[in-house]
Tab-separated table of C-alpha atoms (C1' of nucleotides) in Angstrom:
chain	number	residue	atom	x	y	z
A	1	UNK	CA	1.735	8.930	28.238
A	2	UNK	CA	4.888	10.021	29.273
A	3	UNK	CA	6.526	13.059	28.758
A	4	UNK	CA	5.883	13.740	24.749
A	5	UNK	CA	9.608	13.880	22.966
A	6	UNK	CA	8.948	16.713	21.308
A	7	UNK	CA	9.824	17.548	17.637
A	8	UNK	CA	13.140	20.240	17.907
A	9	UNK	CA	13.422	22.959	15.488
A	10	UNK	CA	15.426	21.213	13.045
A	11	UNK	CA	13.102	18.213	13.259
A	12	UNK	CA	10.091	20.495	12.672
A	13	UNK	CA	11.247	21.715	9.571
A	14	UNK	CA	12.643	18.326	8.282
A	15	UNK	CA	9.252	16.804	8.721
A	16	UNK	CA	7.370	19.943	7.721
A	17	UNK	CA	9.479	20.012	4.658
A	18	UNK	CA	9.140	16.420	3.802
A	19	UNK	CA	5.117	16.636	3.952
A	20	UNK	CA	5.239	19.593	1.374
A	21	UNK	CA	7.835	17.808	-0.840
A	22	UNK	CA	5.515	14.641	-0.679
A	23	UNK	CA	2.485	16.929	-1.356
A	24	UNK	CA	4.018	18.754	-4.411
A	25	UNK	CA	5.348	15.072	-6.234
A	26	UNK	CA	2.123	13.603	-5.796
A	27	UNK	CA	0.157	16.517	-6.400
A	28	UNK	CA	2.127	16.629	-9.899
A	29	UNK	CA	1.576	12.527	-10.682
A	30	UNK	CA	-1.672	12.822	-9.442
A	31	UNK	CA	-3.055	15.688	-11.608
A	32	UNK	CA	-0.971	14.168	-14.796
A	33	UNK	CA	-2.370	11.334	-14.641
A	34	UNK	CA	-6.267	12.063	-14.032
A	35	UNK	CA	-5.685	14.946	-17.077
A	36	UNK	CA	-4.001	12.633	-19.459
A	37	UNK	CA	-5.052	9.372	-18.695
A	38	UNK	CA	-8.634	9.928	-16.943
A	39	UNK	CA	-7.194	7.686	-14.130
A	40	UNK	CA	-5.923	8.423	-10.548
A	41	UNK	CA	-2.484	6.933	-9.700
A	42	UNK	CA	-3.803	4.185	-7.925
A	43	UNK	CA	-5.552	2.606	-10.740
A	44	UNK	CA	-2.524	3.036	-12.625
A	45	UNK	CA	-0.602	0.803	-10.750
A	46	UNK	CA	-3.423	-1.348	-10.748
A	47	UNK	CA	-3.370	-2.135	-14.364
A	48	UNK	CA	0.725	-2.254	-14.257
A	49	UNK	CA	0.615	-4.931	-12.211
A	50	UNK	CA	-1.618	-6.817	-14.488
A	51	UNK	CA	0.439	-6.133	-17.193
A	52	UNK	CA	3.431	-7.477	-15.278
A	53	UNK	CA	1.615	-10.293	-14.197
A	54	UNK	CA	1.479	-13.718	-16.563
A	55	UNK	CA	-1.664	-13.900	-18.704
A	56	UNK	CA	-2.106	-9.998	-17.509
A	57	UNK	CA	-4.621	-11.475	-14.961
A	58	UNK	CA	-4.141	-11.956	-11.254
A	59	UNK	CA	-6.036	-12.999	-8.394
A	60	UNK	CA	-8.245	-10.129	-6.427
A	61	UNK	CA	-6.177	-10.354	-2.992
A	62	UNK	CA	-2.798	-10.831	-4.395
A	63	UNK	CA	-3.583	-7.792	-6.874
A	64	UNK	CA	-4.313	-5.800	-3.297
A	65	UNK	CA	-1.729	-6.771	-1.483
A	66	UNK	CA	0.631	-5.981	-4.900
A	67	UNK	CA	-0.812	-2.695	-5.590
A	68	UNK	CA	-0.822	-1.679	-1.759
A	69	UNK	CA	-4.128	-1.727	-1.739
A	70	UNK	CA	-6.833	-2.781	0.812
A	71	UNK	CA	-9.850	-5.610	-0.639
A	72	UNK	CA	-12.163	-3.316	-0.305
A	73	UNK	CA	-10.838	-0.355	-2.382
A	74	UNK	CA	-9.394	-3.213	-4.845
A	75	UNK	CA	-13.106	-4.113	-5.419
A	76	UNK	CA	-14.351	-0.731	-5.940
A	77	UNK	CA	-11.468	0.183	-8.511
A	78	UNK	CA	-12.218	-3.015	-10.425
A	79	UNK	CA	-15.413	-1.949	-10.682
A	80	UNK	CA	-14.699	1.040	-12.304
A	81	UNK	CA	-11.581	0.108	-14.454
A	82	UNK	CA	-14.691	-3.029	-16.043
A	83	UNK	CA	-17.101	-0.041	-16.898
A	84	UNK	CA	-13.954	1.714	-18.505
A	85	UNK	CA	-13.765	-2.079	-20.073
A	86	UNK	CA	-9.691	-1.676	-19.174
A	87	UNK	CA	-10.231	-4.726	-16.630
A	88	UNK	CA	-12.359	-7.563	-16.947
A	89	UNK	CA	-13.014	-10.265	-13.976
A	90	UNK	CA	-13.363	-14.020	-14.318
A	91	UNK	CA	-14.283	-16.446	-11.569
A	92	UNK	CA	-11.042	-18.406	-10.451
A	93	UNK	CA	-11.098	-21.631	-11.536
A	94	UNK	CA	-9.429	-23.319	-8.394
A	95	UNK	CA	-11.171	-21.566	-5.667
A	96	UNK	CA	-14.652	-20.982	-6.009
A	97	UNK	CA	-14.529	-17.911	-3.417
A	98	UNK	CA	-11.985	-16.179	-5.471
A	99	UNK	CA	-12.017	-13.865	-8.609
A	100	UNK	CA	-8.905	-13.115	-11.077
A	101	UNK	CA	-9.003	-9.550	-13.092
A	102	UNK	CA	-7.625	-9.671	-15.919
A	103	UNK	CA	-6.387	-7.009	-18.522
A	104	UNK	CA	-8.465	-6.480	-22.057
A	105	UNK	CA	-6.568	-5.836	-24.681
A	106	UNK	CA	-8.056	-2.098	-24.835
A	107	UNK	CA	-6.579	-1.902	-21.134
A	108	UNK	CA	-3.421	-2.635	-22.417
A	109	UNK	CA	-3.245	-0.454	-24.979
A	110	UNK	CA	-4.633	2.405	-22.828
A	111	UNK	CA	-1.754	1.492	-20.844
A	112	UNK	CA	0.666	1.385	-23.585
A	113	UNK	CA	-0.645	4.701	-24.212
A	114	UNK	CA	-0.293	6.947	-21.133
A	115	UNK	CA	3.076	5.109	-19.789
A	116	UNK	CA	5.226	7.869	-21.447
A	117	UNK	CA	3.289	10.745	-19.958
A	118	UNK	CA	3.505	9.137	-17.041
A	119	UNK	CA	7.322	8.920	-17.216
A	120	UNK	CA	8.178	11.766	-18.399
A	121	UNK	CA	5.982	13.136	-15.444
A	122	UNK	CA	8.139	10.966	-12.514
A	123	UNK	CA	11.319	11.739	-14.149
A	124	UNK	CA	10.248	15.856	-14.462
A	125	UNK	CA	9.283	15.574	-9.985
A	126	UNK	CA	11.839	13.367	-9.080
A	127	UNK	CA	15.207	12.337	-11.385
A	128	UNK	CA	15.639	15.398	-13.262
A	129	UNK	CA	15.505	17.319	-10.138
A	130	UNK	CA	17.228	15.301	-8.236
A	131	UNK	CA	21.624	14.639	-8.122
A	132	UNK	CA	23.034	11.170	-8.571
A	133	UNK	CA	24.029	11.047	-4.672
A	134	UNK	CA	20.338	12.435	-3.575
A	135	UNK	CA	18.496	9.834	-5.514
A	136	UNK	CA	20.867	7.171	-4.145
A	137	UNK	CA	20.310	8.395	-0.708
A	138	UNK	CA	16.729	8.675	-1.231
A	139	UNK	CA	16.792	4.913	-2.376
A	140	UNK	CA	18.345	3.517	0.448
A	141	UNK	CA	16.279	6.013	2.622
A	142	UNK	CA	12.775	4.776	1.090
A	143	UNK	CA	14.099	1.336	1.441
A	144	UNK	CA	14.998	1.941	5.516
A	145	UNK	CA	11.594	2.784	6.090
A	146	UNK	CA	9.682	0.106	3.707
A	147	UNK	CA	11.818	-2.635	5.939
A	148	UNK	CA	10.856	-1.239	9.261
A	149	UNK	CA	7.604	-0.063	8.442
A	150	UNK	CA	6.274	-2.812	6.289
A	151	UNK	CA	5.025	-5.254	8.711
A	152	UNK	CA	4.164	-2.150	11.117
A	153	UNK	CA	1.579	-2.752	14.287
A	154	UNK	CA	-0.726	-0.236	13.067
A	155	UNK	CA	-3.620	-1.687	14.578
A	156	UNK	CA	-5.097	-2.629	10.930
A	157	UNK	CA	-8.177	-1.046	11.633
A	158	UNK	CA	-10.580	-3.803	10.265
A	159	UNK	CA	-8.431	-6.786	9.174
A	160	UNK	CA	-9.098	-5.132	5.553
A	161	UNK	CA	-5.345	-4.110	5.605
A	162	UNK	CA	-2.781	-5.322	2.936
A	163	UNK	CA	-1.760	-8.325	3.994
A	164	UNK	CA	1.632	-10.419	3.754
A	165	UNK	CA	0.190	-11.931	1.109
A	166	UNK	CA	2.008	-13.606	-1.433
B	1	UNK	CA	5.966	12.770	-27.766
B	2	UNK	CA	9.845	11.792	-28.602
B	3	UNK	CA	11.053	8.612	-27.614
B	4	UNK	CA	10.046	7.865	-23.996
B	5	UNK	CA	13.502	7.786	-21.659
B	6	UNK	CA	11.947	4.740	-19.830
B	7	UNK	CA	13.186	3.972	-15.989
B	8	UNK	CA	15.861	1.907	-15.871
B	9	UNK	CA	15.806	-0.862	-13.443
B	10	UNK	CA	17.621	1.090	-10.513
B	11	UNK	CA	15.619	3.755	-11.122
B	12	UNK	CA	12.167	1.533	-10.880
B	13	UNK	CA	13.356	0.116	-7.903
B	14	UNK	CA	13.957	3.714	-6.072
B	15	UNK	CA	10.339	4.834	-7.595
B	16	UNK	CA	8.395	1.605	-6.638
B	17	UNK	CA	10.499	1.696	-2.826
B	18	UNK	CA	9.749	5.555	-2.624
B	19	UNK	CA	6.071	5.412	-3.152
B	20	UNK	CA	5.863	1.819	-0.748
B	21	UNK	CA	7.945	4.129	1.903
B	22	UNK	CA	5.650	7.494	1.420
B	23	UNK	CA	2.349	5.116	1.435
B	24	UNK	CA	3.347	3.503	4.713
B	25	UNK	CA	4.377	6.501	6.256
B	26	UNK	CA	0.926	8.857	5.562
B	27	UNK	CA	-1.175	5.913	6.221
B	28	UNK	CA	0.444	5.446	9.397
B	29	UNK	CA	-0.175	9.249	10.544
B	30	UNK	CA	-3.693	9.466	8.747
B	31	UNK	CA	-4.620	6.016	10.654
B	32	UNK	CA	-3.215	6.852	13.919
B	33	UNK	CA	-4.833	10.512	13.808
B	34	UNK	CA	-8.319	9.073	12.796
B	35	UNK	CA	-8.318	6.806	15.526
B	36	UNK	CA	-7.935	9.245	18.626
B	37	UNK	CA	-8.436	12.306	17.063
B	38	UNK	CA	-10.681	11.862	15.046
B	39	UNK	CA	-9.684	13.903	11.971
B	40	UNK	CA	-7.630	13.361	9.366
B	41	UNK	CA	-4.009	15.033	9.006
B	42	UNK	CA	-5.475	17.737	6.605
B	43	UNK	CA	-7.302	18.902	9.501
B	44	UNK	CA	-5.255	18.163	12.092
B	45	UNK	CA	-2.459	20.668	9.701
B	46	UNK	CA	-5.270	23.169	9.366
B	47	UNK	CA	-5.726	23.372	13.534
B	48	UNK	CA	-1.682	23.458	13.818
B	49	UNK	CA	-1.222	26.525	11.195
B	50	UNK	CA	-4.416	27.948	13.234
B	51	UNK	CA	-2.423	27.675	16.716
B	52	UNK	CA	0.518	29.002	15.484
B	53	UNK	CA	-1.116	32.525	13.858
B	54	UNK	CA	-1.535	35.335	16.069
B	55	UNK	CA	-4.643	35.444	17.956
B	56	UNK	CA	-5.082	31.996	16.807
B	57	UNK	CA	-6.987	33.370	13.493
B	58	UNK	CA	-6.119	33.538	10.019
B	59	UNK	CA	-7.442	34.325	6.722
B	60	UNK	CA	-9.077	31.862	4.628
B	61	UNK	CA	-7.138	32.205	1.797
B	62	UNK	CA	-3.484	32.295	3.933
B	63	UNK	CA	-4.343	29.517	5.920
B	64	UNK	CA	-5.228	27.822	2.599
B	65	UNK	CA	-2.124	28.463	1.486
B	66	UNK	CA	-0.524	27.415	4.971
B	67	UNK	CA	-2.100	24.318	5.039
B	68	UNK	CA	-1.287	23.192	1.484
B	69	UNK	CA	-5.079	23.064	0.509
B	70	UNK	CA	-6.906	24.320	-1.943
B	71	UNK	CA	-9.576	27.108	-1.362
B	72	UNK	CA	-12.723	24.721	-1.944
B	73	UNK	CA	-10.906	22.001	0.079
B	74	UNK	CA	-10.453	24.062	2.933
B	75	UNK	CA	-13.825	25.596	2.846
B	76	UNK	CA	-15.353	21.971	2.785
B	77	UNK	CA	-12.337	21.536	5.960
B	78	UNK	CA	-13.500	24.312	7.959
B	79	UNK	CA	-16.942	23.857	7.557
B	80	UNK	CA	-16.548	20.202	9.065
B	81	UNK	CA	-14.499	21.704	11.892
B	82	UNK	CA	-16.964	24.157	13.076
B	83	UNK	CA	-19.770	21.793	12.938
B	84	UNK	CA	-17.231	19.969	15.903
B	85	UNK	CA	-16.596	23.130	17.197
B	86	UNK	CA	-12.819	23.345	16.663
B	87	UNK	CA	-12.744	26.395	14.747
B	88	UNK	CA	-15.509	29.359	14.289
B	89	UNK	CA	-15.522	31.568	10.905
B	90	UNK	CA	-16.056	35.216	11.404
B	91	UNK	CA	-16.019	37.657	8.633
B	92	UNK	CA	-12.877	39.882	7.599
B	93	UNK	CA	-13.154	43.215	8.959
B	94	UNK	CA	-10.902	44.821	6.405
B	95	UNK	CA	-12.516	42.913	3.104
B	96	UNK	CA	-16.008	42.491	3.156
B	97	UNK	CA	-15.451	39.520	0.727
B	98	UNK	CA	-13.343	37.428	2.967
B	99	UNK	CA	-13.612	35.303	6.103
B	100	UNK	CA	-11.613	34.546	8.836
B	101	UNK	CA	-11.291	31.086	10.443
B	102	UNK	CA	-10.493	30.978	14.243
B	103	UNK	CA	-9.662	28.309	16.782
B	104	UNK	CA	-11.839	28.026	20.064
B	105	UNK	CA	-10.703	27.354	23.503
B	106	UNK	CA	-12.232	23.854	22.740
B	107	UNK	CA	-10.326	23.988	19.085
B	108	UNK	CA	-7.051	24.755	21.110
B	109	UNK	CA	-7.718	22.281	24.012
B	110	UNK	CA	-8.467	19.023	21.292
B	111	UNK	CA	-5.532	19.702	19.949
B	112	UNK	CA	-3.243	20.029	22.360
B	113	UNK	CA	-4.629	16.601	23.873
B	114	UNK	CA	-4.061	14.995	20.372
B	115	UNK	CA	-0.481	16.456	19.777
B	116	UNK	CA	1.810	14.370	21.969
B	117	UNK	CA	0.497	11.048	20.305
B	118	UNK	CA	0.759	12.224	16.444
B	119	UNK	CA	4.331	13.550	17.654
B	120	UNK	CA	4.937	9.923	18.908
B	121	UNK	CA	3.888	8.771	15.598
B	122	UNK	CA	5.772	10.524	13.747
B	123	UNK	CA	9.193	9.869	15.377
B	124	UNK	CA	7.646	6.287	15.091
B	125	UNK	CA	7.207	6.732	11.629
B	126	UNK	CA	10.608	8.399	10.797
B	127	UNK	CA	12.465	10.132	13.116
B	128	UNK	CA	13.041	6.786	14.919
B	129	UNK	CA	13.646	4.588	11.984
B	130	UNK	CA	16.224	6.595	10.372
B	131	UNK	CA	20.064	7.476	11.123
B	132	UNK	CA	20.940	11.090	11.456
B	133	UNK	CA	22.769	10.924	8.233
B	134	UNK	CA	19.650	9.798	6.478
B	135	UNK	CA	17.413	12.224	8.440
B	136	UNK	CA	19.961	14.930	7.198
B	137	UNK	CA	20.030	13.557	3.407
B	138	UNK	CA	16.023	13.013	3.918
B	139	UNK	CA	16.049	16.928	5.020
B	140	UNK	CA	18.166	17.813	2.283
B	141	UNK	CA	16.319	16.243	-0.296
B	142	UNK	CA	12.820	17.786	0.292
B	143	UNK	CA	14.357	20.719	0.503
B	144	UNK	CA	15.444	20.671	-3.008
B	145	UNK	CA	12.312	18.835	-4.279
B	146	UNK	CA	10.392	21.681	-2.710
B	147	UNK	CA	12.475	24.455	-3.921
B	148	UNK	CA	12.234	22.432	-7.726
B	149	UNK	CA	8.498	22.177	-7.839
B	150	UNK	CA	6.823	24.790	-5.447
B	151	UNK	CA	6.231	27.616	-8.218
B	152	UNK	CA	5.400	24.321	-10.444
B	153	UNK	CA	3.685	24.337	-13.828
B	154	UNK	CA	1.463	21.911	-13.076
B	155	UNK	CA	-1.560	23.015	-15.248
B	156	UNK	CA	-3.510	24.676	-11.792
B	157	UNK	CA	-6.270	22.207	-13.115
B	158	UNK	CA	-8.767	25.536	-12.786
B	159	UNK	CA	-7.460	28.546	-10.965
B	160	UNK	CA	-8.373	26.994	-7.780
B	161	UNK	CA	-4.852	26.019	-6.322
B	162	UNK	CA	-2.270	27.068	-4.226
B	163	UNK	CA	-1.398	30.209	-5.210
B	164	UNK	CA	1.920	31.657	-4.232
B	165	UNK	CA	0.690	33.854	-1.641
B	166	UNK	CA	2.707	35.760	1.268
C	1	DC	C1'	-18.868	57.086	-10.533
C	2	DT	C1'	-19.389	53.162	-13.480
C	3	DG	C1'	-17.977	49.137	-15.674
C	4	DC	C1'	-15.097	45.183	-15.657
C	5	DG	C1'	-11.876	41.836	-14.723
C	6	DG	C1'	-10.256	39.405	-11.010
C	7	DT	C1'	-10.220	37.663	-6.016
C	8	DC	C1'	-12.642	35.484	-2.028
C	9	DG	C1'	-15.174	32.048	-0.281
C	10	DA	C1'	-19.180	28.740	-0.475
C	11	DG	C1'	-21.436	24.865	-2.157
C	12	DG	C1'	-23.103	21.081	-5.292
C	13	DA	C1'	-21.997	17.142	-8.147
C	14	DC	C1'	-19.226	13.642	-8.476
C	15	DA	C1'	-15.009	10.396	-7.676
C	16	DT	C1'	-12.366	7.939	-4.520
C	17	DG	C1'	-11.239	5.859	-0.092
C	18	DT	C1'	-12.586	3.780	4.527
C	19	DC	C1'	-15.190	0.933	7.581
C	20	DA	C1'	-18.255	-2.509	8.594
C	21	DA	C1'	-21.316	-5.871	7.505
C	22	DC	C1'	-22.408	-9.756	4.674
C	23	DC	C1'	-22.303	-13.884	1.662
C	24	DT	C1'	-19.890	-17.761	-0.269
C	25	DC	C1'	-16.687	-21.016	0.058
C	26	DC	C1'	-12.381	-23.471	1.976
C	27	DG	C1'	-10.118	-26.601	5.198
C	28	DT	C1'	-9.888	-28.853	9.360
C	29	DG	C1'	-11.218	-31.563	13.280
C	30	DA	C1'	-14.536	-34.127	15.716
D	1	DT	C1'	-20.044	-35.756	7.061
D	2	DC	C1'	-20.826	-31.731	9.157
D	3	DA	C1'	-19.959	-27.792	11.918
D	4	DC	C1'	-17.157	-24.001	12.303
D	5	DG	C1'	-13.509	-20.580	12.066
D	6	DG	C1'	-11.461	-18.054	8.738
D	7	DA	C1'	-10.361	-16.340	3.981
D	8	DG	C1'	-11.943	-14.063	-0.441
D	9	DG	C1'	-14.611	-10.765	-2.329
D	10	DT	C1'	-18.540	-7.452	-2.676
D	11	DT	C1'	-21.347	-3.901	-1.236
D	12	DG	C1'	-23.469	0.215	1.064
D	13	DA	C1'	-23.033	4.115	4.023
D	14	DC	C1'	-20.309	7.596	4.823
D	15	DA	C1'	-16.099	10.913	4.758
D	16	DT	C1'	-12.999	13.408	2.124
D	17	DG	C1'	-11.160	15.574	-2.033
D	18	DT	C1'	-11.708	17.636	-6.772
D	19	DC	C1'	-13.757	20.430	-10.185
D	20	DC	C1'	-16.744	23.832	-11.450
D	21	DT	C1'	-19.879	27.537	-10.788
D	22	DC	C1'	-21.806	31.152	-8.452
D	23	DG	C1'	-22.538	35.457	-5.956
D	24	DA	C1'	-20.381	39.081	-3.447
D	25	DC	C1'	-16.974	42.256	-3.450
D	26	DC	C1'	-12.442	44.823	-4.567
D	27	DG	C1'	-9.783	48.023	-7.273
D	28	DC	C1'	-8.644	50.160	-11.321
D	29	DA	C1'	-9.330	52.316	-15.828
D	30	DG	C1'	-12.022	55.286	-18.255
DNA sequence: CTGCGGTCGAGGACATGTCAACCTCCGTGA
DNA sequence: TCACGGAGGTTGACATGTCCTCGACCGCAG
């Protein structure tokens, strides 16, 4: 390794500021959520997705790959949201591997339920705070690094890692 | 609950692309960290804000504070990093109730070997990706999410959270 | 000086996420 | 048709984070 390109003052603090302003937003969605809803985020989008998705039921790997989630932590949040009876699974009729999770009607009204809190909660860490101009600029920001990021070398450490799916 | 002001479609589109773009990011740093240092960021911020105090020792409840953690979180933290021998906990001469966490010569060394690569990551993550306008929008904007939700009634779920300290 | 509320830090129980097998099954080529 | 590489999904061991509780201790009010 080279000589290390060291972070300059200003960069320090940009980066040092953007942890802490990534900390406190999640931190806030986060703890809404579990208090609210009994759920952490991540199984929130899960059962979004569904609910977006035709039939509310998807296949395991394209639910992953949707929700930005590896197989294996898919699996173990399925698990859970079935016990909660939010999320059922059903064998997939065409491939014989495959499984498709599917939304109960109770998940969907649990859903139905917290989606407010939840809203009010993004808007209260992110639009209300932010002005017209910033949120635009964050947009195109977030999309910058989504494009140049997304298909990222980052040695997937197992090939568990979202894949292109689709 | 009145009725829910929803997301509009631009404003979905900026929340799904911010939380893709934050997602990719962290798991970038976390995986890249885990892999040759062996420790995930929380720990690898703990060891920084350790390096950086005088005489490379801090309270437990500042560096809590410092590092963004919570006190049980950072007990749990420190406890790991001794066992590696990164840091060593002595007690707090002026309050017999308090502890003071300290980074060894071995502490200081690990880190400074790991450094230049998470550095690399992040420009690689960030710095590298985005144009100095966006860095300086990105800057500006964390700042003022920061500023909005630092003191942040957020429920502290039990008392056990950052408090505002120093 | 004593009691009391509050702070400091530790630790256990539990939830979530990661990694690494491991099966089952698909699709292809010999 | 059958072997085989690879995909889909699950699972178990383990690491990390959260919540809650506890014991020790501080500092102040009486």
């Amino acid at each position: 390794m080279p000589d290390t390109r060291w972070l300059d003052d200003e960069e320090q603090r940009a980066w040092r500021s953007y942890l802490t302003s990534c900390r406190l937003v999640f931190d806030r969605i986060e703890r809404q959520l579990q208090q609210d809803a009994g759920l952490p985020h991540a199984y929130y989008e899960i059962l979004v997705r569904l609910s977006e998705a035709p039939g509310h039921a998807m296949r395991m790997s394209k639910l992953a790959t949707s929700a930005m989630s590896s197989r294996s932590r898919l699996s173990h949040a399925v698990a859970r949201l079935e016990e909660s009876g939010w999320v059922r699974r059903r064998p997939c009729p065409d491939d014989r591997r495959g499984a498709v999770a599917e939304l109960t009607d109770e998940g969907l009204a649990h859903l139905e339920a917290i989606a407010p809190g939840h809203v009010e909660t993004v808007r209260g860490a992110m639009f209300d705070v932010l002005s017209p101009e910033q949120l635009r600029a964050l947009h195109d920001i977030s999309d910058t690094l989504v494009a140049n990021l997304a298909d990222a070398p980052v040695w997937p450490a197992s090939e568990d890692r979202y894949d292109d799916a689709e």
